[in-house]
Amino acid sequence: QKEVEQDPGPLSVPEGAIVSLNCTYSNSAFQYFMWYRQYSRKGPELLMYTYSSGNKEDGRFTAQVDKSSKYISLFIRDSQPSDSATYLCAIPNTGNQFYFGTGTSLTVIP
Amino acid sequence: NAGVTQTPKFQVLKTGQSMTLQCAQDMNHEYMSWYRQDPGMGLRLIHYSVGAGITDQGEVPNGYNVSRSTTEDFPLRLLSAAPSQTSVYFCASSYTHNQPQHFGDGTRLSIL
């Protein structure tokens, strides 16, 4: 079993839709959870950074962590064509390494 | 503020050649890392460093060497290039490994 697993997609939604992106992880000791956005031919950029359980909101983006289920989600409200990108979940482990999901490609259709 | 700078952006090598991918950051970050990104496989850690003079292996270290003589620079060396090393390589840095990493824009490497 991989340390972090991510729904592969791809996802294609109409402009204005609510998007849900999800990852599961294997180790209940993980404490920090991140979401990155990656545009084509660019490096990943940090979107959301959360610690432990609960929700964190930033504009149209909400990150949710459910530690009891070892499940993390990113919600995008009122999706825009500019949100079209690949989204990666990322979790630092307890030993100086990062685990990344394989990424979900999102296309928002105008 | 330049952030993380990777050079070159593109490179084509022949099998057996060696080369060094450069990475520099100007944020005084202690933690630096190298990843390769392949279709369907996400980002895989090659090597990382928690400070000058300290490096360690990640998930896929074979065929690659690193060194960290300064806080700012973390070069990745391909010893004898193989077609399986064709990939996009990303360098990243952060204050500690638990903090969000800042990524460069990558080096696209093709091995013929």
mmCIF file of C-alpha atoms in Angstrom:
data_model
loop_
_atom_site.group_PDB
_atom_site.id
_atom_site.type_symbol
_atom_site.label_atom_id
_atom_site.label_comp_id
_atom_site.label_asym_id
_atom_site.label_seq_id
_atom_site.Cartn_x
_atom_site.Cartn_y
_atom_site.Cartn_z
ATOM 1 C CA GLN A 1 0.000 0.000 0.000
ATOM 2 C CA LYS A 2 1.308 3.436 -0.932
ATOM 3 C CA GLU A 3 1.661 5.993 1.854
ATOM 4 C CA VAL A 4 -0.575 8.480 0.030
ATOM 5 C CA GLU A 5 -3.177 7.610 -2.585
ATOM 6 C CA GLN A 6 -5.036 10.120 -4.691
ATOM 7 C CA ASP A 7 -8.059 9.796 -6.962
ATOM 8 C CA PRO A 8 -6.462 9.926 -10.425
ATOM 9 C CA GLY A 9 -9.220 11.692 -12.321
ATOM 10 C CA PRO A 10 -9.152 13.378 -14.755
ATOM 11 C CA LEU A 11 -12.029 15.640 -13.780
ATOM 12 C CA SER A 12 -13.913 17.871 -16.187
ATOM 13 C CA VAL A 13 -16.516 20.276 -14.768
ATOM 14 C CA PRO A 14 -18.502 23.281 -16.014
ATOM 15 C CA GLU A 15 -17.555 26.740 -14.818
ATOM 16 C CA GLY A 16 -19.175 27.535 -11.466
ATOM 17 C CA ALA A 17 -19.303 23.918 -10.264
ATOM 18 C CA ILE A 18 -18.078 22.736 -6.872
ATOM 19 C CA VAL A 19 -15.041 20.479 -7.185
ATOM 20 C CA SER A 20 -13.998 17.844 -4.651
ATOM 21 C CA LEU A 21 -10.488 16.389 -4.718
ATOM 22 C CA ASN A 22 -9.484 13.608 -2.346
ATOM 23 C CA CYS A 23 -6.545 11.673 -0.920
ATOM 24 C CA THR A 24 -6.165 8.886 1.612
ATOM 25 C CA TYR A 25 -3.077 8.149 3.683
ATOM 26 C CA SER A 26 -1.829 5.185 5.612
ATOM 27 C CA ASN A 27 -0.035 6.454 8.733
ATOM 28 C CA SER A 28 -2.099 7.885 11.583
ATOM 29 C CA ALA A 29 1.043 9.690 12.876
ATOM 30 C CA PHE A 30 0.981 12.178 9.992
ATOM 31 C CA GLN A 31 0.207 15.663 11.286
ATOM 32 C CA TYR A 32 0.701 18.126 8.421
ATOM 33 C CA PHE A 33 -1.258 18.110 5.179
ATOM 34 C CA MET A 34 -0.818 20.195 2.058
ATOM 35 C CA TRP A 35 -2.365 20.742 -1.326
ATOM 36 C CA TYR A 36 -0.362 21.959 -4.293
ATOM 37 C CA ARG A 37 -1.530 23.226 -7.678
ATOM 38 C CA GLN A 38 0.590 22.608 -10.755
ATOM 39 C CA TYR A 39 0.030 24.321 -14.071
ATOM 40 C CA SER A 40 1.383 22.755 -17.238
ATOM 41 C CA ARG A 41 5.187 23.029 -17.541
ATOM 42 C CA LYS A 42 5.508 24.744 -14.161
ATOM 43 C CA GLY A 43 6.536 23.645 -10.685
ATOM 44 C CA PRO A 44 3.942 22.857 -8.009
ATOM 45 C CA GLU A 45 2.836 25.826 -5.909
ATOM 46 C CA LEU A 46 1.379 25.632 -2.421
ATOM 47 C CA LEU A 47 -2.379 26.100 -2.237
ATOM 48 C CA MET A 48 -3.347 25.025 1.291
ATOM 49 C CA TYR A 49 -1.439 23.950 4.425
ATOM 50 C CA THR A 50 -3.207 22.434 7.415
ATOM 51 C CA TYR A 51 -2.207 20.886 10.709
ATOM 52 C CA SER A 52 -4.127 18.042 12.363
ATOM 53 C CA SER A 53 -7.877 17.696 11.847
ATOM 54 C CA GLY A 54 -10.549 20.136 10.799
ATOM 55 C CA ASN A 55 -11.250 22.598 8.024
ATOM 56 C CA LYS A 56 -9.313 25.544 6.663
ATOM 57 C CA GLU A 57 -10.805 28.033 4.244
ATOM 58 C CA ASP A 58 -9.043 30.479 1.919
ATOM 59 C CA GLY A 59 -11.291 32.275 -0.522
ATOM 60 C CA ARG A 60 -12.919 29.706 -2.804
ATOM 61 C CA PHE A 61 -10.746 26.883 -1.451
ATOM 62 C CA THR A 62 -11.431 24.698 1.598
ATOM 63 C CA ALA A 63 -9.100 21.997 2.878
ATOM 64 C CA GLN A 64 -10.568 19.318 5.113
ATOM 65 C CA VAL A 65 -8.733 16.715 7.185
ATOM 66 C CA ASP A 66 -10.444 13.698 8.750
ATOM 67 C CA LYS A 67 -7.772 11.946 10.808
ATOM 68 C CA SER A 68 -10.148 9.234 12.015
ATOM 69 C CA SER A 69 -10.640 8.108 8.401
ATOM 70 C CA LYS A 70 -7.146 9.151 7.230
ATOM 71 C CA TYR A 71 -8.803 11.144 4.464
ATOM 72 C CA ILE A 72 -8.068 14.648 3.189
ATOM 73 C CA SER A 73 -10.096 16.729 0.756
ATOM 74 C CA LEU A 74 -9.822 19.964 -1.182
ATOM 75 C CA PHE A 75 -13.024 21.723 -2.212
ATOM 76 C CA ILE A 76 -13.130 24.440 -4.854
ATOM 77 C CA ARG A 77 -16.271 26.567 -4.952
ATOM 78 C CA ASP A 78 -17.429 28.544 -8.011
ATOM 79 C CA SER A 79 -14.718 26.913 -10.135
ATOM 80 C CA GLN A 80 -13.111 29.054 -12.835
ATOM 81 C CA PRO A 81 -11.276 28.155 -16.061
ATOM 82 C CA SER A 82 -8.112 29.464 -14.361
ATOM 83 C CA ASP A 83 -8.457 26.605 -11.841
ATOM 84 C CA SER A 84 -7.658 24.131 -14.635
ATOM 85 C CA ALA A 85 -4.470 22.450 -13.413
ATOM 86 C CA THR A 86 -3.194 19.326 -11.694
ATOM 87 C CA TYR A 87 -3.750 19.189 -7.937
ATOM 88 C CA LEU A 88 -1.447 17.185 -5.689
ATOM 89 C CA CYS A 89 -1.858 16.294 -2.051
ATOM 90 C CA ALA A 90 1.357 16.175 -0.022
ATOM 91 C CA ILE A 91 2.166 14.861 3.429
ATOM 92 C CA PRO A 92 5.524 15.081 5.233
ATOM 93 C CA ASN A 93 6.334 11.871 7.074
ATOM 94 C CA THR A 94 8.039 11.504 10.440
ATOM 95 C CA GLY A 95 11.457 10.975 8.843
ATOM 96 C CA ASN A 96 12.394 14.035 6.777
ATOM 97 C CA GLN A 97 10.596 12.951 3.626
ATOM 98 C CA PHE A 98 7.531 14.120 1.739
ATOM 99 C CA TYR A 99 4.910 11.887 0.180
ATOM 100 C CA PHE A 100 2.994 13.209 -2.807
ATOM 101 C CA GLY A 101 -0.178 11.893 -4.372
ATOM 102 C CA THR A 102 -0.028 11.145 -8.086
ATOM 103 C CA GLY A 103 -2.144 14.198 -8.866
ATOM 104 C CA THR A 104 -5.651 14.849 -10.226
ATOM 105 C CA SER A 105 -5.981 16.743 -13.492
ATOM 106 C CA LEU A 106 -8.869 19.229 -13.418
ATOM 107 C CA THR A 107 -10.386 20.999 -16.418
ATOM 108 C CA VAL A 108 -12.998 23.720 -15.881
ATOM 109 C CA ILE A 109 -15.012 24.299 -19.037
ATOM 110 C CA PRO A 110 -16.238 27.871 -19.682
ATOM 111 C CA ASN B 1 13.043 37.487 -4.767
ATOM 112 C CA ALA B 2 14.110 34.674 -7.084
ATOM 113 C CA GLY B 3 12.956 31.749 -4.864
ATOM 114 C CA VAL B 4 14.207 28.421 -6.248
ATOM 115 C CA THR B 5 16.146 28.615 -9.504
ATOM 116 C CA GLN B 6 16.866 25.546 -11.619
ATOM 117 C CA THR B 7 19.189 25.368 -14.596
ATOM 118 C CA PRO B 8 19.089 24.295 -17.339
ATOM 119 C CA LYS B 9 15.382 24.266 -18.253
ATOM 120 C CA PHE B 10 15.886 21.670 -21.000
ATOM 121 C CA GLN B 11 18.639 19.184 -21.751
ATOM 122 C CA VAL B 12 19.150 16.300 -24.157
ATOM 123 C CA LEU B 13 21.842 13.758 -23.351
ATOM 124 C CA LYS B 14 23.153 10.611 -24.914
ATOM 125 C CA THR B 15 23.216 7.365 -22.956
ATOM 126 C CA GLY B 16 26.313 7.193 -20.792
ATOM 127 C CA GLN B 17 26.916 10.932 -20.579
ATOM 128 C CA SER B 18 27.078 12.667 -17.214
ATOM 129 C CA MET B 19 25.707 16.035 -16.237
ATOM 130 C CA THR B 20 24.801 18.210 -13.271
ATOM 131 C CA LEU B 21 21.421 19.825 -12.707
ATOM 132 C CA GLN B 22 21.793 23.037 -10.747
ATOM 133 C CA CYS B 23 19.486 24.265 -7.985
ATOM 134 C CA ALA B 24 19.852 27.444 -5.961
ATOM 135 C CA GLN B 25 17.570 29.100 -3.409
ATOM 136 C CA ASP B 26 17.796 32.523 -1.812
ATOM 137 C CA MET B 27 15.385 32.012 1.102
ATOM 138 C CA ASN B 28 17.939 30.646 3.607
ATOM 139 C CA HIS B 29 16.062 27.339 3.713
ATOM 140 C CA GLU B 30 17.752 24.436 5.470
ATOM 141 C CA TYR B 31 15.771 21.648 3.781
ATOM 142 C CA MET B 32 16.281 21.013 0.060
ATOM 143 C CA SER B 33 15.178 18.116 -2.082
ATOM 144 C CA TRP B 34 15.164 16.712 -5.601
ATOM 145 C CA TYR B 35 12.188 14.985 -7.202
ATOM 146 C CA ARG B 36 11.491 13.418 -10.533
ATOM 147 C CA GLN B 37 8.013 13.570 -12.031
ATOM 148 C CA ASP B 38 6.843 10.944 -14.489
ATOM 149 C CA PRO B 39 3.356 10.496 -15.989
ATOM 150 C CA GLY B 40 1.071 8.574 -13.658
ATOM 151 C CA MET B 41 3.695 8.316 -10.918
ATOM 152 C CA GLY B 42 3.575 11.707 -9.260
ATOM 153 C CA LEU B 43 6.605 13.244 -7.595
ATOM 154 C CA ARG B 44 9.204 10.794 -6.342
ATOM 155 C CA LEU B 45 11.964 11.862 -3.976
ATOM 156 C CA ILE B 46 15.508 11.248 -5.222
ATOM 157 C CA HIS B 47 17.714 12.820 -2.533
ATOM 158 C CA TYR B 48 17.270 15.418 0.167
ATOM 159 C CA SER B 49 19.344 17.536 2.527
ATOM 160 C CA VAL B 50 18.500 18.904 5.970
ATOM 161 C CA GLY B 51 21.414 21.353 5.965
ATOM 162 C CA ALA B 52 24.849 22.070 4.556
ATOM 163 C CA GLY B 53 26.993 18.954 4.609
ATOM 164 C CA ILE B 54 24.066 16.588 5.279
ATOM 165 C CA THR B 55 22.364 14.574 2.544
ATOM 166 C CA ASP B 56 20.322 11.397 2.442
ATOM 167 C CA GLN B 57 18.596 9.123 -0.036
ATOM 168 C CA GLY B 58 14.963 9.251 -0.962
ATOM 169 C CA GLU B 59 12.765 6.745 -2.750
ATOM 170 C CA VAL B 60 14.650 6.537 -6.078
ATOM 171 C CA PRO B 61 18.346 7.438 -5.496
ATOM 172 C CA ASN B 62 20.073 4.997 -7.852
ATOM 173 C CA GLY B 63 22.069 6.672 -10.619
ATOM 174 C CA TYR B 64 22.112 10.071 -8.898
ATOM 175 C CA ASN B 65 24.529 11.851 -6.557
ATOM 176 C CA VAL B 66 24.108 15.029 -4.522
ATOM 177 C CA SER B 67 26.219 17.259 -2.320
ATOM 178 C CA ARG B 68 25.394 20.296 -0.181
ATOM 179 C CA SER B 69 28.423 22.470 0.439
ATOM 180 C CA THR B 70 26.411 25.662 1.021
ATOM 181 C CA THR B 71 22.919 26.451 2.289
ATOM 182 C CA GLU B 72 21.989 27.967 -1.079
ATOM 183 C CA ASP B 73 23.013 25.271 -3.569
ATOM 184 C CA PHE B 74 22.014 21.644 -4.014
ATOM 185 C CA PRO B 75 23.228 20.188 -7.348
ATOM 186 C CA LEU B 76 22.063 16.819 -8.654
ATOM 187 C CA ARG B 77 24.544 14.755 -10.661
ATOM 188 C CA LEU B 78 23.675 12.037 -13.144
ATOM 189 C CA LEU B 79 26.661 9.730 -13.215
ATOM 190 C CA SER B 80 26.005 7.782 -16.434
ATOM 191 C CA ALA B 81 22.718 8.777 -18.052
ATOM 192 C CA ALA B 82 20.224 6.047 -18.988
ATOM 193 C CA PRO B 83 16.968 6.334 -21.000
ATOM 194 C CA SER B 84 15.045 5.451 -17.799
ATOM 195 C CA GLN B 85 16.201 8.774 -16.362
ATOM 196 C CA THR B 86 14.219 10.713 -18.961
ATOM 197 C CA SER B 87 11.922 12.801 -16.772
ATOM 198 C CA VAL B 88 11.129 16.240 -15.421
ATOM 199 C CA TYR B 89 13.278 17.066 -12.394
ATOM 200 C CA PHE B 90 12.158 19.463 -9.676
ATOM 201 C CA CYS B 91 14.174 21.003 -6.886
ATOM 202 C CA ALA B 92 12.383 22.246 -3.771
ATOM 203 C CA SER B 93 13.283 23.960 -0.512
ATOM 204 C CA SER B 94 11.694 24.750 2.850
ATOM 205 C CA TYR B 95 12.718 25.827 6.355
ATOM 206 C CA THR B 96 12.149 22.317 7.710
ATOM 207 C CA HIS B 97 10.739 19.183 6.131
ATOM 208 C CA ASN B 98 7.344 19.790 7.806
ATOM 209 C CA GLN B 99 6.970 23.201 6.208
ATOM 210 C CA PRO B 100 5.567 23.803 2.719
ATOM 211 C CA GLN B 101 8.162 23.371 0.025
ATOM 212 C CA HIS B 102 8.898 25.974 -2.646
ATOM 213 C CA PHE B 103 9.536 24.458 -6.059
ATOM 214 C CA GLY B 104 11.570 25.535 -9.039
ATOM 215 C CA ASP B 105 10.095 25.344 -12.533
ATOM 216 C CA GLY B 106 11.883 22.120 -13.353
ATOM 217 C CA THR B 107 14.446 20.722 -15.771
ATOM 218 C CA ARG B 108 13.131 18.626 -18.663
ATOM 219 C CA LEU B 109 15.720 15.954 -19.362
ATOM 220 C CA SER B 110 15.707 13.560 -22.314
ATOM 221 C CA ILE B 111 18.178 10.694 -22.577
ATOM 222 C CA LEU B 112 18.599 9.219 -26.040
#
